[in-house]
mmCIF file of C-alpha atoms and ligand atoms in Angstrom:
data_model
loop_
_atom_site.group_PDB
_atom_site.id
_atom_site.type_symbol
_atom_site.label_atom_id
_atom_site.label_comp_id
_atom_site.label_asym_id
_atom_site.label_seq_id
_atom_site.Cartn_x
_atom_site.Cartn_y
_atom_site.Cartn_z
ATOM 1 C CA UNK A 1 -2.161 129.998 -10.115
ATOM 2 C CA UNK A 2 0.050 131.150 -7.439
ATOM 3 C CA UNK A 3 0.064 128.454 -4.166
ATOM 4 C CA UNK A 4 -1.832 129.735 -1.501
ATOM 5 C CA UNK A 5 -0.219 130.848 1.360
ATOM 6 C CA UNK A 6 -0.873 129.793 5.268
ATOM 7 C CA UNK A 7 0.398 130.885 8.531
ATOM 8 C CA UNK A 8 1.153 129.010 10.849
ATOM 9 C CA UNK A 9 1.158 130.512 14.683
ATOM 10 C CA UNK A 10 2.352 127.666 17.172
ATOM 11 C CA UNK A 11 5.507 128.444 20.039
ATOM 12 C CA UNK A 12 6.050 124.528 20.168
ATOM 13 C CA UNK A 13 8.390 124.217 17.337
ATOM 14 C CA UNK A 14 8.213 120.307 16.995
ATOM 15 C CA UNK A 15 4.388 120.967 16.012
ATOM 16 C CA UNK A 16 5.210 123.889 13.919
ATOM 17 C CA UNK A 17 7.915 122.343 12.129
ATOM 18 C CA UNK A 18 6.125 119.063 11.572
ATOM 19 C CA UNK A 19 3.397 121.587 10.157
ATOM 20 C CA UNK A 20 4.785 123.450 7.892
ATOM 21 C CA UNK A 21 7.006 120.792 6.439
ATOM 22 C CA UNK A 22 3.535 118.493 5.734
ATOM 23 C CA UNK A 23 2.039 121.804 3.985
ATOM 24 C CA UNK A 24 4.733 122.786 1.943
ATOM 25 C CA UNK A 25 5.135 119.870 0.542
ATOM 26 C CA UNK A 26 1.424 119.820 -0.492
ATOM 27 C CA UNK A 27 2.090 122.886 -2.089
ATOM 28 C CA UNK A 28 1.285 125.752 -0.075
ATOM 29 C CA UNK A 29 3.360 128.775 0.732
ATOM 30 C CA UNK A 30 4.299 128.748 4.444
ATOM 31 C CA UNK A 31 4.762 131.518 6.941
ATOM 32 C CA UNK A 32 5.581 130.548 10.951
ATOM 33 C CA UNK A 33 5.334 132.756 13.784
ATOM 34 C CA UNK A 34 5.287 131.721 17.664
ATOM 35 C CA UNK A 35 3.123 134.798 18.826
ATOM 36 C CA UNK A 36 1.044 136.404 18.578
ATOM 37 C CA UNK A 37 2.630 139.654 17.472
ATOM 38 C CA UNK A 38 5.073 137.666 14.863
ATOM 39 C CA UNK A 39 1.741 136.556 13.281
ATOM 40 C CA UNK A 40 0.340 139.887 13.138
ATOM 41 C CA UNK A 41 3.517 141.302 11.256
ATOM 42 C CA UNK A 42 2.853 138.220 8.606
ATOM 43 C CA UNK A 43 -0.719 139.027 8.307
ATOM 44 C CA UNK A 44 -0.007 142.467 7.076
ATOM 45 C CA UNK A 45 2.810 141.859 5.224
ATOM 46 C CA UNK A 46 2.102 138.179 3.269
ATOM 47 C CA UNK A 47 -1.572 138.681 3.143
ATOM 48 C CA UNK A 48 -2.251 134.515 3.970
ATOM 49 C CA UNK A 49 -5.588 132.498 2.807
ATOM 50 C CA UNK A 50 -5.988 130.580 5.666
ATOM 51 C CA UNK A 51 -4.213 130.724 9.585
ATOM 52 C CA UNK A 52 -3.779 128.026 11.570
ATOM 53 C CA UNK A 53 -3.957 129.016 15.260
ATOM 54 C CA UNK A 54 -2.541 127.131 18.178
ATOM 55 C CA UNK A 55 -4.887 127.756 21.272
ATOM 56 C CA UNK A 56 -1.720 128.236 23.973
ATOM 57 C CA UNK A 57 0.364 131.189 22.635
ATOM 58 C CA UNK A 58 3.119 132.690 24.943
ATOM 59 C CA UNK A 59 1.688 136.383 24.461
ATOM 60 C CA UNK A 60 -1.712 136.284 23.954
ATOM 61 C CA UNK A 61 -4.237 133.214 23.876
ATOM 62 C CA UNK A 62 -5.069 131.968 20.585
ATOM 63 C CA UNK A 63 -8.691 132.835 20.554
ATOM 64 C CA UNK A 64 -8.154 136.301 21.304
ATOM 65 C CA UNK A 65 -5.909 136.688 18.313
ATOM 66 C CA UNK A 66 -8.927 134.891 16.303
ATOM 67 C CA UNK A 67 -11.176 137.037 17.873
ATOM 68 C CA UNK A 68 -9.171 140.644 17.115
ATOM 69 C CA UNK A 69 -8.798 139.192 13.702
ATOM 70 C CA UNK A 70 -12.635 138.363 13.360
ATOM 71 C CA UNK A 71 -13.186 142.577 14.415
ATOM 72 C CA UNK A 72 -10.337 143.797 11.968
ATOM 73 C CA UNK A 73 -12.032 144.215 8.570
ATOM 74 C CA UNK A 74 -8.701 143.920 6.739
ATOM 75 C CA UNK A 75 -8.942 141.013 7.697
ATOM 76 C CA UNK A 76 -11.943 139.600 6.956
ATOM 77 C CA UNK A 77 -11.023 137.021 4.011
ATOM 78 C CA UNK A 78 -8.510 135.229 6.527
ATOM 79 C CA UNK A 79 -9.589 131.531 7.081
ATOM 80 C CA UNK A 80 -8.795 130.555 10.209
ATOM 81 C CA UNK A 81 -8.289 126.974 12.059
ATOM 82 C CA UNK A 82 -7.595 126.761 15.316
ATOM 83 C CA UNK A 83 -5.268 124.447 17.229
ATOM 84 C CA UNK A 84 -6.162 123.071 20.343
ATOM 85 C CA UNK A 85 -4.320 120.213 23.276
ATOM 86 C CA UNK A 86 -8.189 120.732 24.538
ATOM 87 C CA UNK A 87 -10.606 118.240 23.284
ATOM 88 C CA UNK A 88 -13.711 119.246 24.924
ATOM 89 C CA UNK A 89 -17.028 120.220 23.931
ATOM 90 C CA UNK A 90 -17.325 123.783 25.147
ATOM 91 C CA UNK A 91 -13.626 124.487 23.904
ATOM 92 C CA UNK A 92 -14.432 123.755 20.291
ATOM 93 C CA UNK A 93 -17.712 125.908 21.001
ATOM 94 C CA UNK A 94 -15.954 128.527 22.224
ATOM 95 C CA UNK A 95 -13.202 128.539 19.345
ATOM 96 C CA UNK A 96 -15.754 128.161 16.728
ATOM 97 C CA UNK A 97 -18.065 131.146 18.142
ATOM 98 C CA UNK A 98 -14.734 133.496 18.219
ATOM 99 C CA UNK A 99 -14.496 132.945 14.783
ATOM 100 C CA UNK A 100 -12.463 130.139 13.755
ATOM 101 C CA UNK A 101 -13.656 128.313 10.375
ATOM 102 C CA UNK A 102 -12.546 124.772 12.408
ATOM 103 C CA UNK A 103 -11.077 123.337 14.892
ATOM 104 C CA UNK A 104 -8.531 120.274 15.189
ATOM 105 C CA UNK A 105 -7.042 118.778 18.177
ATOM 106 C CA UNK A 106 -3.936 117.589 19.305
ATOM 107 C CA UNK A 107 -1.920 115.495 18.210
ATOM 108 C CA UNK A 108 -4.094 115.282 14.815
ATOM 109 C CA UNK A 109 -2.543 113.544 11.531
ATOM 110 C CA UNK A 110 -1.332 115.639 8.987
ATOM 111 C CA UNK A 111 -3.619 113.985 6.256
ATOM 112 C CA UNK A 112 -6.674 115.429 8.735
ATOM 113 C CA UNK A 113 -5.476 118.657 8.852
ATOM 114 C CA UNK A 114 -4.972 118.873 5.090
ATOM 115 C CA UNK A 115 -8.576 117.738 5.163
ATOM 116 C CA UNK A 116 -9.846 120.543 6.899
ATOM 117 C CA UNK A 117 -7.473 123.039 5.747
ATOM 118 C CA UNK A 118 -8.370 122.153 2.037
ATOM 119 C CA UNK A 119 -12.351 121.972 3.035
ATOM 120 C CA UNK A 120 -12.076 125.569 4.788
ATOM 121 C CA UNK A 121 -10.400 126.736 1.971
ATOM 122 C CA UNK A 122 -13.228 125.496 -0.198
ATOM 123 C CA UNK A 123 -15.723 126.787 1.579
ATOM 124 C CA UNK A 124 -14.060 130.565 1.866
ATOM 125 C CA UNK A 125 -13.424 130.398 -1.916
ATOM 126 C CA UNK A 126 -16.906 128.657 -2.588
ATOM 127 C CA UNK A 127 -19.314 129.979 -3.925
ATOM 128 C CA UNK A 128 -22.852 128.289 -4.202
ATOM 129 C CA UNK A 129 -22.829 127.244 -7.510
ATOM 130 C CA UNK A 130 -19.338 125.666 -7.608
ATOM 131 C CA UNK A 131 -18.317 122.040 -8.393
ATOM 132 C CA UNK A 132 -16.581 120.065 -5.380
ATOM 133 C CA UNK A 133 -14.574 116.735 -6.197
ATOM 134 C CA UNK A 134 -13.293 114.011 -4.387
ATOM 135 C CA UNK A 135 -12.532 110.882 -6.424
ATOM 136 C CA UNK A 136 -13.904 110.058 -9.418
ATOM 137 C CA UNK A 137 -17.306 112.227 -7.746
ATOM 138 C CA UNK A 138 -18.076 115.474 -9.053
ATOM 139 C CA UNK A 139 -21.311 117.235 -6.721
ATOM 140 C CA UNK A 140 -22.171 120.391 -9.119
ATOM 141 C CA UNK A 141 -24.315 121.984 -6.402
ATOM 142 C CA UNK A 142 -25.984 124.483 -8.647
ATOM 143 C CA UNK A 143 -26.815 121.714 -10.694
ATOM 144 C CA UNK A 144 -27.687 119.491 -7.692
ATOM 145 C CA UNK A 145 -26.582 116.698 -9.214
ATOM 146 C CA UNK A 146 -23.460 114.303 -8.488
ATOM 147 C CA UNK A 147 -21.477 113.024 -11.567
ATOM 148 C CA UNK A 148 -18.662 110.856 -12.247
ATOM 149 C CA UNK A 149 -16.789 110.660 -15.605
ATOM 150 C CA UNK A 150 -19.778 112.865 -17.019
ATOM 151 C CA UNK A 151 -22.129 110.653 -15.901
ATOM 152 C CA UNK A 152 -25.119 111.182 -13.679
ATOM 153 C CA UNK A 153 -25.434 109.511 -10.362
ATOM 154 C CA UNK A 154 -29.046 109.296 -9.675
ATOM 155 C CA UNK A 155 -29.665 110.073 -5.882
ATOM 156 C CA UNK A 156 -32.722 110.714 -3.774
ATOM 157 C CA UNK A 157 -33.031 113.686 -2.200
ATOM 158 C CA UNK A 158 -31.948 112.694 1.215
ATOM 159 C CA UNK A 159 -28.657 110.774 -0.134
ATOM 160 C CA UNK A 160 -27.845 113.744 -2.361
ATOM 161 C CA UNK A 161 -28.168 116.205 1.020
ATOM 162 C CA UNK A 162 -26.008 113.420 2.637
ATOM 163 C CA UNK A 163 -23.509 113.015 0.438
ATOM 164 C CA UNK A 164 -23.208 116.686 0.138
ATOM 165 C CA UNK A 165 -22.780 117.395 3.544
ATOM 166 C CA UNK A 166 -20.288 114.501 4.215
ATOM 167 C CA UNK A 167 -18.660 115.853 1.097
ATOM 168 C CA UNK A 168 -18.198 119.066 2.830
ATOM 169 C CA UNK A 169 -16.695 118.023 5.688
ATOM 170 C CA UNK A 170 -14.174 115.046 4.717
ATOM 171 C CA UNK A 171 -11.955 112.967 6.535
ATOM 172 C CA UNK A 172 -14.389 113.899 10.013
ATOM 173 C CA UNK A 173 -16.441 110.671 11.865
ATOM 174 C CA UNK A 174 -20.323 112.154 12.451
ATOM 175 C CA UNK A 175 -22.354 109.585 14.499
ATOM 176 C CA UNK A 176 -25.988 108.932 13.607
ATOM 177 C CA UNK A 177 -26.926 111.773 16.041
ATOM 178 C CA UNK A 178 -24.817 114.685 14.627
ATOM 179 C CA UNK A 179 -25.763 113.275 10.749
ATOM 180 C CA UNK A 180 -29.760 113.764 12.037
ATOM 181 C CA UNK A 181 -29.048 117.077 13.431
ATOM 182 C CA UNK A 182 -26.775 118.204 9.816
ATOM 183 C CA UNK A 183 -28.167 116.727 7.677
ATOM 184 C CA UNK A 184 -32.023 116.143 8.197
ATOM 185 C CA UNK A 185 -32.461 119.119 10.580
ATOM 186 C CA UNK A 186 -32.276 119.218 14.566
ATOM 187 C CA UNK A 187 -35.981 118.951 15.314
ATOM 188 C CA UNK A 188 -37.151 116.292 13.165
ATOM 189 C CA UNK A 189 -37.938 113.366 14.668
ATOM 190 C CA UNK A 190 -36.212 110.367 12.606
ATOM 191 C CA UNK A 191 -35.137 107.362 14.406
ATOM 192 C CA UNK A 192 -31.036 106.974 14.224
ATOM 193 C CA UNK A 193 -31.416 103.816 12.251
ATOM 194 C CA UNK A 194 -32.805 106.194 9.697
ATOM 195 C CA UNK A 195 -29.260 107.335 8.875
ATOM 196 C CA UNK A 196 -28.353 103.692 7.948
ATOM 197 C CA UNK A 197 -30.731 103.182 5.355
ATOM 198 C CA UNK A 198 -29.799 105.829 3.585
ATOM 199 C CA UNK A 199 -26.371 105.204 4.121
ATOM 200 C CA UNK A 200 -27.017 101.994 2.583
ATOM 201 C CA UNK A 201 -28.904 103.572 -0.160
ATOM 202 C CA UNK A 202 -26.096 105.796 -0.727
ATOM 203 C CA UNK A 203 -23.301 103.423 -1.010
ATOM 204 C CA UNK A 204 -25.779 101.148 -3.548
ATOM 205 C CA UNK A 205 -26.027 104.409 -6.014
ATOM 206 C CA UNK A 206 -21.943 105.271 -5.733
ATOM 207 C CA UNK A 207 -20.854 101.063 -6.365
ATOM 208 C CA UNK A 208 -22.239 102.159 -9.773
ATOM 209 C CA UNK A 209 -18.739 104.102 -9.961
ATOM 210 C CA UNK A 210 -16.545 101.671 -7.241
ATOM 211 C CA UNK A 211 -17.618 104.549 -4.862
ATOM 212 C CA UNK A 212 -19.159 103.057 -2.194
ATOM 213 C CA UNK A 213 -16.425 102.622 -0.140
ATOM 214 C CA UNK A 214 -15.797 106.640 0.260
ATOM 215 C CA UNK A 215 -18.928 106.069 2.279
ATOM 216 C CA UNK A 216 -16.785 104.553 5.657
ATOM 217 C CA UNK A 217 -18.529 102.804 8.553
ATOM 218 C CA UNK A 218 -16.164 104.031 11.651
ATOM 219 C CA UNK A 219 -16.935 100.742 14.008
ATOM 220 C CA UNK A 220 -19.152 102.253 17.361
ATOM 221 C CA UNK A 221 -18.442 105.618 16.297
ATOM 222 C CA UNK A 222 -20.183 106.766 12.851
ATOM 223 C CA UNK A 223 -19.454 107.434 8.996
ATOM 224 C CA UNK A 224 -16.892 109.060 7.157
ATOM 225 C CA UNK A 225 -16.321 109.944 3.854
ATOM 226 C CA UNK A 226 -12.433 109.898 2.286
ATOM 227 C CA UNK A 227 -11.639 109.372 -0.959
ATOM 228 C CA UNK A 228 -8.527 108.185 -0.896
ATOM 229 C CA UNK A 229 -6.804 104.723 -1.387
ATOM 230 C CA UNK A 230 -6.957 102.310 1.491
HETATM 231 CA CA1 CA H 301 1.323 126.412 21.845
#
């Protein structure tokens, strides 16, 4: 299979550097551009999977490039993650509703933006009824069933919607609050210790496999799942 090729549009070339060194040594093909009009050139001509957009561009903001991109229908298999020094709330709205697929801040780790780069690439190449791994856990969501080495993990239907959805977005903290709203549905009315029984459910059902501890408790901020080593 031929690697899968990302552009990267950022002007600070530290970041872009940094970048595209972390990715090309996990295997993509890398294209760089610092504007807006360089990345357009490499769109048409190298035909990328996924774009990573940096917010601040010299020639034209990031988000308008994601949002042109989002109207051009030769376009519309891009993936697209945007870049942002901005942290807030209505930023990341703002990004997302333009059209981005994510969203990661400044300075981030390049282990988290393989995360997301590797989870938005999932999803655009996803369909329903494919298998996702991490570890030794296999979710077959056609199936709706989790395995590991073959074997079934028996789950209840609220850890198996859990585990799904934190499988989906890996390497991210959700507090109790966002895991209610995602994962059990913004109007119902479940109390936030809720989430920690079935947490605690969860984990008993994956020590079965020594999985428990992708299940992480982020101290005063939430839960993440990563399966990698420690
Ligand atoms: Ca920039």
């Amino acid at each position: 299979m031929p690697a899968q090729k990302i552009l990267i549009v950022e002007d600070e070339q530290a970041i872009r550097e940094m970048t595209a060194f972390h990715l090309a040594r996990a295997g993509y093909e890398i294209f760089e551009a610092e504007t807006c009009r360089d990345a357009r050139v490499l769109l048409v001509n190298e035909r990328p999977d996924l774009a990573i957009i940096d917010w601040m561009l010299p020639d034209m903001s990031g988000l308008e490039l994601t949002r042109k991109l989002r109207r051009d229908k030769d376009h519309e298999d891009l993936s697209i993650i945007m870049l942002t020094a901005r942290a807030e709330e209505r930023d990341k709205v703002s990004g997302l509703e333009g059209g981005a697929d994510d969203y990661i801040t400044k300075p981030f780790s390049p282990r988290e933006l393989l995360a997301r780069i590797q989870a938005v690439l999932r999803r655009a190449g996803g369909p329903a009824d494919e298998v996702m791994s991490a570890g030794v856990l296999e979710l077959d969501a056609a199936g709706h069933r989790v395995l590991s080495s073959g074997r079934e993990i028996k789950l209840g239907p609220t850890e198996y919607r859990l585990l799904h959805f934190l499988m989906t977005h890996p390497e991210r903290v959700y507090n109790r609050t966002q895991l209610l709203d995602r994962v059990w549905g913004a109007n119902v009315y479940v109390e936030e210790r809720t989430v920690d029984v079935h947490v605690r459910r969860l984990r008993k059902a994956l020590s079965d496999v020594a999985a428990d501890d992708y299940i992480q408790t982020v101290r005063g901020a939430g839960y993440r799942f990563s399966a990698r080593d420690v």
